[in-house]
Short mmCIF file of C-alpha atoms in Angstrom, two decimals:
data_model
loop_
_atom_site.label_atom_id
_atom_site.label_comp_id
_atom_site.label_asym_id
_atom_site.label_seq_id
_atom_site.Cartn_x
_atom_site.Cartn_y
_atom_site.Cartn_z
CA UNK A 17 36.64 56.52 -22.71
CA UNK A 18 39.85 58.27 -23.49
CA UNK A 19 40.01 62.11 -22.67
CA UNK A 20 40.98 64.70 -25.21
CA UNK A 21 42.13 67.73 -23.66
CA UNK A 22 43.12 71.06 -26.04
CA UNK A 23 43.88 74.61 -26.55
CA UNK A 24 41.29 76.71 -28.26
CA UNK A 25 42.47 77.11 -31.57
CA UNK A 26 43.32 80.46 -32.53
CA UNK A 27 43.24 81.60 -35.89
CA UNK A 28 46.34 82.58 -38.29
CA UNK A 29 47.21 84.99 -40.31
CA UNK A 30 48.55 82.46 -42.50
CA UNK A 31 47.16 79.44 -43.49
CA UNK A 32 47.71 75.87 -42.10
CA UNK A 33 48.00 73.21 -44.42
CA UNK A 34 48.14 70.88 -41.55
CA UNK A 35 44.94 72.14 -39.83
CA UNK A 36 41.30 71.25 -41.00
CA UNK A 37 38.82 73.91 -40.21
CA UNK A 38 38.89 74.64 -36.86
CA UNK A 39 40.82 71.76 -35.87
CA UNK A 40 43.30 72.27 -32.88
CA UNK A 41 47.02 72.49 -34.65
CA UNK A 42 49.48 69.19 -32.99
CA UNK A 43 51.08 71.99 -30.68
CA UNK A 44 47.89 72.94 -29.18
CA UNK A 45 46.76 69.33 -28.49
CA UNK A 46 47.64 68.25 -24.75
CA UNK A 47 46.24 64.70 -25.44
CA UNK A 48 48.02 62.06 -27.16
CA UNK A 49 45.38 59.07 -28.01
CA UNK A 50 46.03 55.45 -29.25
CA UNK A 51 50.10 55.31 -29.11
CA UNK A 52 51.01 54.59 -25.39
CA UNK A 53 53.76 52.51 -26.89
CA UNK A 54 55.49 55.24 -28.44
CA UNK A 55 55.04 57.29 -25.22
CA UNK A 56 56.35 53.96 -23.18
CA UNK A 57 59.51 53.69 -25.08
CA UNK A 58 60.21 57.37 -24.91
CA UNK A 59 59.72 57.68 -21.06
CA UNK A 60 61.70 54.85 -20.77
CA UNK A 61 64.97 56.01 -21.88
CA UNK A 62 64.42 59.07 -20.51
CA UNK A 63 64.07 57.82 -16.61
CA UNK A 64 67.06 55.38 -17.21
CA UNK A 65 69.01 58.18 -18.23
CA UNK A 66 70.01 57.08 -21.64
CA UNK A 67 67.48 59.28 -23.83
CA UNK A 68 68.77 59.36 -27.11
CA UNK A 69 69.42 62.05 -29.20
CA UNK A 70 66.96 62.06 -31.93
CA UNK A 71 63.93 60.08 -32.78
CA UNK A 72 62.52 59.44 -35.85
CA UNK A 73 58.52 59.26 -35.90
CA UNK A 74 57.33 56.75 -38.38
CA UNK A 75 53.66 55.68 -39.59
CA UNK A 76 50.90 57.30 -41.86
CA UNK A 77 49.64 61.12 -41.79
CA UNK A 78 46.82 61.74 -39.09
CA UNK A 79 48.23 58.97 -36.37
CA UNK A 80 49.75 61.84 -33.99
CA UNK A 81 53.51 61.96 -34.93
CA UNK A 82 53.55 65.39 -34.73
CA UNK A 83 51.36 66.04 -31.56
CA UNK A 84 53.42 63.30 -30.19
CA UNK A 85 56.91 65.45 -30.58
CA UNK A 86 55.28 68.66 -29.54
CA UNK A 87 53.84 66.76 -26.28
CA UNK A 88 57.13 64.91 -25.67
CA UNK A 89 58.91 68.63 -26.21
CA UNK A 90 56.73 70.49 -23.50
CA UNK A 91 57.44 67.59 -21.13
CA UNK A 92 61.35 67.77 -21.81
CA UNK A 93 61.05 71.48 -21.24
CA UNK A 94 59.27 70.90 -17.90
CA UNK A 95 61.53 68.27 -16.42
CA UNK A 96 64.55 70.60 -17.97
CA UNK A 97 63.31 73.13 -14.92
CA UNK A 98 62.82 70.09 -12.38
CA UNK A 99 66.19 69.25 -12.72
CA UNK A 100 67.61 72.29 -12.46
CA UNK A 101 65.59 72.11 -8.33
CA UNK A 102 67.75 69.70 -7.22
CA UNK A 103 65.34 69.00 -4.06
CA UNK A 104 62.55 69.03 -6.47
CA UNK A 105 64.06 66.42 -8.38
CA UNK A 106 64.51 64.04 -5.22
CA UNK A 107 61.37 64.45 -4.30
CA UNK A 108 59.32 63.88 -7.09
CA UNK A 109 58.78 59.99 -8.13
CA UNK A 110 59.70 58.96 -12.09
CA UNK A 111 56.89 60.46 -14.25
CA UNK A 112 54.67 57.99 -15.73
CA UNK A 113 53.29 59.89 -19.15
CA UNK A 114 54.40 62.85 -20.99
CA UNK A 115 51.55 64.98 -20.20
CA UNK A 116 51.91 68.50 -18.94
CA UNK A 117 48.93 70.30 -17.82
CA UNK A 118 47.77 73.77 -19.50
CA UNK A 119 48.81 75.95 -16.74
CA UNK A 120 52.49 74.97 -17.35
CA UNK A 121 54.57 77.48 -18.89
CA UNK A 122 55.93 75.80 -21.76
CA UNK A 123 52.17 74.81 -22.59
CA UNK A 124 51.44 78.39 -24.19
CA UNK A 125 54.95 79.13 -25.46
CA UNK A 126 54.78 75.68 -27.37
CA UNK A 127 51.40 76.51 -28.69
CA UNK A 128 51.87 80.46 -29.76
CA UNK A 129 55.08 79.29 -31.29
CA UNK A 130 57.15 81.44 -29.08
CA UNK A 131 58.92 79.40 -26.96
CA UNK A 132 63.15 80.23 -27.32
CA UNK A 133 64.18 76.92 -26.76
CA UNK A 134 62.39 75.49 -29.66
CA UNK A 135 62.86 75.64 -33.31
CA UNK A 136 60.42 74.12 -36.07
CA UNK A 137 61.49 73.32 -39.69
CA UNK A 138 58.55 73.18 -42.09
CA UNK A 139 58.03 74.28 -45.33
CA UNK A 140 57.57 78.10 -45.22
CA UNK A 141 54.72 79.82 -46.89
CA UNK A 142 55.62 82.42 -49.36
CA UNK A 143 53.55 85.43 -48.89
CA UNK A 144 53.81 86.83 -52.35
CA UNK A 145 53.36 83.93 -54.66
CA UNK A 146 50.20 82.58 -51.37
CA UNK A 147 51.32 79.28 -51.44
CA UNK A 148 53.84 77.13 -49.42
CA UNK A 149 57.35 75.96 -50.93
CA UNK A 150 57.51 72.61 -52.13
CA UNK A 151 60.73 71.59 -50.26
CA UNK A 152 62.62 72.58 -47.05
CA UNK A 153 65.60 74.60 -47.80
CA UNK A 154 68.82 74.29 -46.45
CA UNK A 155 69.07 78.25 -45.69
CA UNK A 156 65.77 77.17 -44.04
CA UNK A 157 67.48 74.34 -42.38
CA UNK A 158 70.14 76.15 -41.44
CA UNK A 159 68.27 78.87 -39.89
CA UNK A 160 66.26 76.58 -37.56
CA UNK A 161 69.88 75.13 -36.72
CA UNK A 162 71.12 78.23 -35.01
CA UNK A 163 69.02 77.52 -32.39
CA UNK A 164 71.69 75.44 -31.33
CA UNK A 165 74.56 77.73 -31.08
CA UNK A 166 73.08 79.56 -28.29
CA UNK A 167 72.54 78.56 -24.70
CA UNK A 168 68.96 77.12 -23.92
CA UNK A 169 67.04 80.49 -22.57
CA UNK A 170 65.39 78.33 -19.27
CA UNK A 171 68.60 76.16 -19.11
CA UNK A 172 67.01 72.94 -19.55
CA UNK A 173 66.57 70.90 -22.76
CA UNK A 174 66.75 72.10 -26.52
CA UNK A 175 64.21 70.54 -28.99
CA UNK A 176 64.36 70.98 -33.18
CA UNK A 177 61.34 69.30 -34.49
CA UNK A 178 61.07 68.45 -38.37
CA UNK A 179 58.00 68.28 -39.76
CA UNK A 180 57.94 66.55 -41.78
CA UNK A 181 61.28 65.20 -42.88
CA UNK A 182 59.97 64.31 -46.20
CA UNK A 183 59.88 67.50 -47.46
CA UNK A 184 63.98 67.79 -46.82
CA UNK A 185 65.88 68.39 -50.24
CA UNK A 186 69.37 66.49 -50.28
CA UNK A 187 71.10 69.77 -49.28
CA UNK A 188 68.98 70.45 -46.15
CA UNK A 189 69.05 66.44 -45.40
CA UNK A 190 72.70 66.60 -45.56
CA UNK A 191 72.83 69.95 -43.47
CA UNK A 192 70.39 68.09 -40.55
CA UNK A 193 73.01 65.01 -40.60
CA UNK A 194 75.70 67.08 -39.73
CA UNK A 195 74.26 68.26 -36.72
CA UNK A 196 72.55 64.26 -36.05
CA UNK A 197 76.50 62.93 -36.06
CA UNK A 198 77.59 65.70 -34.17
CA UNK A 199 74.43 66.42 -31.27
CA UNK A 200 74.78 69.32 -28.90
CA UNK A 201 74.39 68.04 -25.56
CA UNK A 202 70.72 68.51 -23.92
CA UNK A 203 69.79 68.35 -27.59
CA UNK A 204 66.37 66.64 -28.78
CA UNK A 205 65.58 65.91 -32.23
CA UNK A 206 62.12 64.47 -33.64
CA UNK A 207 61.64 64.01 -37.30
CA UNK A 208 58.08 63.10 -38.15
CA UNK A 209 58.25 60.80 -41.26
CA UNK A 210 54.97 59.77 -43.00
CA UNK A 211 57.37 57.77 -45.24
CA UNK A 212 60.62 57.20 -43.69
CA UNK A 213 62.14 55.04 -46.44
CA UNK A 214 62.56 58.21 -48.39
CA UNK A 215 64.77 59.88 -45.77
CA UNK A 216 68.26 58.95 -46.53
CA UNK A 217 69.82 55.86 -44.79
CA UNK A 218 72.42 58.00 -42.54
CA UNK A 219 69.60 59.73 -41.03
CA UNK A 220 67.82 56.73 -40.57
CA UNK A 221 70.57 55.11 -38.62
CA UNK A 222 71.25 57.82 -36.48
CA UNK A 223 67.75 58.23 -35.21
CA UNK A 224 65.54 55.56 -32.54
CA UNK A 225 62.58 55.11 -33.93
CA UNK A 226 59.55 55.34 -33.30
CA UNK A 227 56.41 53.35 -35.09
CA UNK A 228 52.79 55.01 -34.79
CA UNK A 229 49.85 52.81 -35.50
CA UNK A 230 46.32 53.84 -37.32
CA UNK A 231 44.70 55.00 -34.68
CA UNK A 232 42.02 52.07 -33.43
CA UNK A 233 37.99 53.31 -34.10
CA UNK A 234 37.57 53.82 -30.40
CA UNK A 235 40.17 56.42 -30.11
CA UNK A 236 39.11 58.15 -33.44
CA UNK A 237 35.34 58.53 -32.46
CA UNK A 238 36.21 60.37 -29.25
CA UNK A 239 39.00 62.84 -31.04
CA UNK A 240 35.85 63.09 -33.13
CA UNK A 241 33.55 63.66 -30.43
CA UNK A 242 35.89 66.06 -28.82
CA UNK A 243 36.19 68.57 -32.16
CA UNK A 244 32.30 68.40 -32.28
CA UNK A 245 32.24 66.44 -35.41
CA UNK A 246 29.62 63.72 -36.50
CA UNK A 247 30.51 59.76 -35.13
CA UNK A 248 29.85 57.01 -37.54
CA UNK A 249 29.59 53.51 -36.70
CA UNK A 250 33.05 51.83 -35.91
CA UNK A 251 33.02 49.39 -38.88
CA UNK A 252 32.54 52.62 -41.17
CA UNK A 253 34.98 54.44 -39.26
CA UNK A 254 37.49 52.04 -39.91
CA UNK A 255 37.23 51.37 -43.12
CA UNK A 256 36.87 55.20 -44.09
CA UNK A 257 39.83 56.19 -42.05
CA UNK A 258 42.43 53.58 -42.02
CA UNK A 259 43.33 54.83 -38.83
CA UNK A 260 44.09 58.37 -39.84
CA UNK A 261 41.85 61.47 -37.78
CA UNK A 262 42.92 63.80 -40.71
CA UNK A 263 41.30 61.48 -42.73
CA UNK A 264 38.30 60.70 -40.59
CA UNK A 265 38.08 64.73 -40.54
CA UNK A 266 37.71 64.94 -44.16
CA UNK A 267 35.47 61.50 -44.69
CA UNK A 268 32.68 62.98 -42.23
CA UNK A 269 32.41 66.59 -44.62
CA UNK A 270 29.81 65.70 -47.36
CA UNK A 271 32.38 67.34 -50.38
CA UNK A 272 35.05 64.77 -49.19
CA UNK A 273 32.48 61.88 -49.43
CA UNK A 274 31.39 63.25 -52.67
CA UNK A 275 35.09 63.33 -53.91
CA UNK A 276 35.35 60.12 -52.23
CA UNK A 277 32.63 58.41 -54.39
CA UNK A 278 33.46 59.76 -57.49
CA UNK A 279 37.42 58.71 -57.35
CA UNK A 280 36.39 55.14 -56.26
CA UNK A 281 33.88 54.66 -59.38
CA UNK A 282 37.05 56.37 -61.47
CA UNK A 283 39.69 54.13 -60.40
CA UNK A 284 36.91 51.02 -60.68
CA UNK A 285 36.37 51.94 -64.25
CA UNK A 286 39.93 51.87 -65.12
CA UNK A 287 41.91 51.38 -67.90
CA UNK A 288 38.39 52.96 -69.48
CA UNK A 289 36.83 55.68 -67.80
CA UNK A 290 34.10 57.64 -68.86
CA UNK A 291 34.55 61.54 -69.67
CA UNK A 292 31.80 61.84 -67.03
CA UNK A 293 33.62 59.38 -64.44
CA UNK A 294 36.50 61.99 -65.21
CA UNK A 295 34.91 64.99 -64.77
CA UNK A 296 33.73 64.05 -61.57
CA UNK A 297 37.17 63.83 -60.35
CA UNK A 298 38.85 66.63 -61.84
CA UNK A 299 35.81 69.43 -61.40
CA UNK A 300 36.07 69.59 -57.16
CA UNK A 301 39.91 70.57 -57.88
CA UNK A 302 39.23 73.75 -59.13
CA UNK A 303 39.49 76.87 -56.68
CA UNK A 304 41.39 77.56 -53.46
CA UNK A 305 41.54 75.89 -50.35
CA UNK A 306 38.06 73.36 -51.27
CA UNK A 307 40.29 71.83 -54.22
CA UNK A 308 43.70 71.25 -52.20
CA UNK A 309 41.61 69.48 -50.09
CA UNK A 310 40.22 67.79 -52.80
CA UNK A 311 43.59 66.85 -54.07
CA UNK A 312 44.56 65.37 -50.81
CA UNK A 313 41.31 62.90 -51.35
CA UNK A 314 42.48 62.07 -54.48
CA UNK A 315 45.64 60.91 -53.61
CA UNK A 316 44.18 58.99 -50.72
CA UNK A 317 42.23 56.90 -52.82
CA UNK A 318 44.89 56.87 -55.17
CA UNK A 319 47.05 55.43 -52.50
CA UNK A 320 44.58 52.80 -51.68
CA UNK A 321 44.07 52.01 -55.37
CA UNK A 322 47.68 50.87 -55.58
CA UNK A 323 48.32 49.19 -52.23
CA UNK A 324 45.03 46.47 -53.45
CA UNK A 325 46.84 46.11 -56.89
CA UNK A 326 50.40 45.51 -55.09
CA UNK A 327 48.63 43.09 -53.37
CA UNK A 328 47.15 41.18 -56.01
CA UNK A 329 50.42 40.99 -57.76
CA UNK A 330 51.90 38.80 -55.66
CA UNK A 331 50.35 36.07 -57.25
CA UNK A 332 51.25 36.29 -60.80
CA UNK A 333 55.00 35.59 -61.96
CA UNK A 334 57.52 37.60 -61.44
CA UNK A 335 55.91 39.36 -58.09
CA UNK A 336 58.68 41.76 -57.13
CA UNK A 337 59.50 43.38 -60.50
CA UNK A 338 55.21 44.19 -60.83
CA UNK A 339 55.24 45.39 -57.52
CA UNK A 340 57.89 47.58 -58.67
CA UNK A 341 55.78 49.29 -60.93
CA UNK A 342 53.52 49.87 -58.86
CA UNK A 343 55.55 51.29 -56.08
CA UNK A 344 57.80 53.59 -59.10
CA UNK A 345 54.50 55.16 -59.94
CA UNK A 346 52.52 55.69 -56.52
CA UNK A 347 56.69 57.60 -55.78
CA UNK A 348 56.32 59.90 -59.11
CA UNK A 349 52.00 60.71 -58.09
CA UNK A 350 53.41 61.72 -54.79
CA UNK A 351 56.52 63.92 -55.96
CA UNK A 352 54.05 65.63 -59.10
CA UNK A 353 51.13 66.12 -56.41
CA UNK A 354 53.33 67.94 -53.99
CA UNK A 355 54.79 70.24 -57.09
CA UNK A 356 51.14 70.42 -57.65
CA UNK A 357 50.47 71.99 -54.35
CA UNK A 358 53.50 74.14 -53.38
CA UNK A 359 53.76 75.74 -56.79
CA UNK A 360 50.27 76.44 -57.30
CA UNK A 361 50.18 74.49 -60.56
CA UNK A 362 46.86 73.27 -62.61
CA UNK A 363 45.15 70.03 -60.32
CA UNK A 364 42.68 69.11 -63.08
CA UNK A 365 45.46 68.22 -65.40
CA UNK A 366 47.55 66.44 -63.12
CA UNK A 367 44.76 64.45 -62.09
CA UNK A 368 44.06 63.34 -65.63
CA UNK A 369 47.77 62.92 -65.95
CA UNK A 370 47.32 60.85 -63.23
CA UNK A 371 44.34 58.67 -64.42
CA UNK A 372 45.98 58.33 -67.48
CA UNK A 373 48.94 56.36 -66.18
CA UNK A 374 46.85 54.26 -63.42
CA UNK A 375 45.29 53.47 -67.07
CA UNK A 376 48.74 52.00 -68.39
CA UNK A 377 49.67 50.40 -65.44
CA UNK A 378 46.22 48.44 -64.99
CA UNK A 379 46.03 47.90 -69.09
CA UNK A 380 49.60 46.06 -68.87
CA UNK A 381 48.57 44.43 -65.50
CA UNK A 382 45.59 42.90 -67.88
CA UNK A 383 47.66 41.60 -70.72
#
């Protein structure tokens, strides 16, 4: 069995909308589980001495794109201080995984965030409105830049991770390319993309990428195991969690499975749900933290919803242009939902707004 090695998490005095509970944050995880290939294919250009400059970290939320880029950033930092030992460096064979043990030193900068050789761009929370933006600015962008106008504090490597890229506006996009044409040397760049085909296509094409899989069952029931959370059986495992341990998180709580249920009979009642069906949905949004993770649920099953109906589509005439449809609307859920959340706006009406255009497209899909 695969070992799962962590910092304690430590509480902040902000919230995490990346974090479930107590659930280490990516920068305190020292384990990396179910994507050796990503790791391969990073190490690899790094021992033939043709790393490239920025990677781009592509596959769903909850596979470990952005443990991966904190991992891979504590092992550039480490092998930044090898190389400056010359004798070290001569006598040490290729390493053969990115892992760097706790007692490093970049290990605790990385995790408290206080490493100087390391910027993060992520949406910022806003303290007086107690909410996080809903984009990335490009004073934000910017900021994080400037970073790389100064000379790396342990004169090694310099590492800007994005996370995630697909909450870049066009002006902070455009602000990042600049910098991706024109890379500062010993400069390392990992954008975490849940859905990369949104980024723009210069970005795309100046970035390697990098494809993370759903995690298989095995590797999700020890992550599992490890955070002291309840196992299921590895059938229901991977049906529940496509592959996702944010998602497995939230399947094993008994609200999530209650949301859970009461979407699925929702969406199966569609183009005519019941104001009870309805209510079932929409009442768990209400409140604070318990309804944006109610929200996220939502859209999950929302998102599965629409991937079965794009695939029965294919069948009928005229395949691409009512796959369209579908695709057009699961793009506008996504953009309202994340309004939804950043601004603090009402979730019980967008989720009937919702619902009442899954009812259009599935009423047309009949005719």
């Amino acid at each position: 069995m695969e070992r799962v090695e962590f910092l304690p998490p430590e509480p902040g005095e902000l919230p995490e909308i990346d974090r479930i509970a107590d659930i280490p944050h990516p920068r305190e995880m020292l384990s990396l589980l179910g994507q050796a290939a990503a790791e391969r294919q990073f190490l690899q250009g790094y021992t033939s001495g043709k790393l490239h400059h920025a990677f781009l970290l592509a596959g769903p939320e909850g596979t470990g794109k952005a443990t991966f880029a904190y991992r891979a950033a504590r092992f550039l930092f480490e092998e930044g201080t090898r190389d400056a030992d010359a004798e070290a460096l001569f006598a040490s064979p290729p390493p053969e995984s990115l892992f760097v043990p706790v007692s490093a030193r970049s290990t605790m900068l990385v995790a408290r965030e206080s490493h100087p050789d390391l910027a993060v761009l992520k949406r910022r929370y806003d303290i007086k409105h107690k909410r996080f933006r809903a984009e990335i600015s490009v004073e934000e962008t910017r900021d994080a830049l400037q970073l790389l106008t100064k000379t790396a504090a342990f004169g090694g490597w310099r590492v800007v991770i994005i996370d995630a890229a697909d909450d870049l506006n066009i002006s902070s996009a455009n602000a990042l390319l600049k910098t991706l044409e024109e890379p500062p040397a010993k400069t390392v760049f990992f954008l975490v993309a849940h859905q990369p085909g949104r980024l723009l296509p210069t970005i795309r094409s100046r970035c390697q990428r990098l494809d993370f899989e759903p995690l298989p069952a095995e590797s999700l029931a020890t992550l599992l195991n490890a955070f002291g959370r309840p196992v299921p059986d590895s059938s229901a495992l991977e049906i529940g969690s496509e592959g996702s341990i944010r998602r497995a998180l939230r399947k094993g709580s008994g609200g999530a499975a209650r949301m859970t249920l009461a979407v699925e009979r929702v969406l199966a009642s569609l183009p005519r749900p019941s104001a009870k069906e309805i209510e079932a949905v929409t009442e768990p949004l209400r409140g604070g933290a318990d309804g944006l993770e109610a929200l996220l649920d939502l859209m999950d099953e929302i998102e599965r919803f629409l991937a079965c109906e794009a695939r029965a589509r294919l069948s009928r005439p005229h395949p691409h242009a009512a796959m369209a449809d579908v695709a057009e609307l699961w793009s506008k859920l996504q953009d309202e939902a994340r309004k939804v959340e950043a601004l603090n706006l009402d979730r019980r009406a967008f989720a009937m707004r919702a619902l009442d255009e899954l009812s259009v497209l599935v009423s047309g899909a009949e005719r």
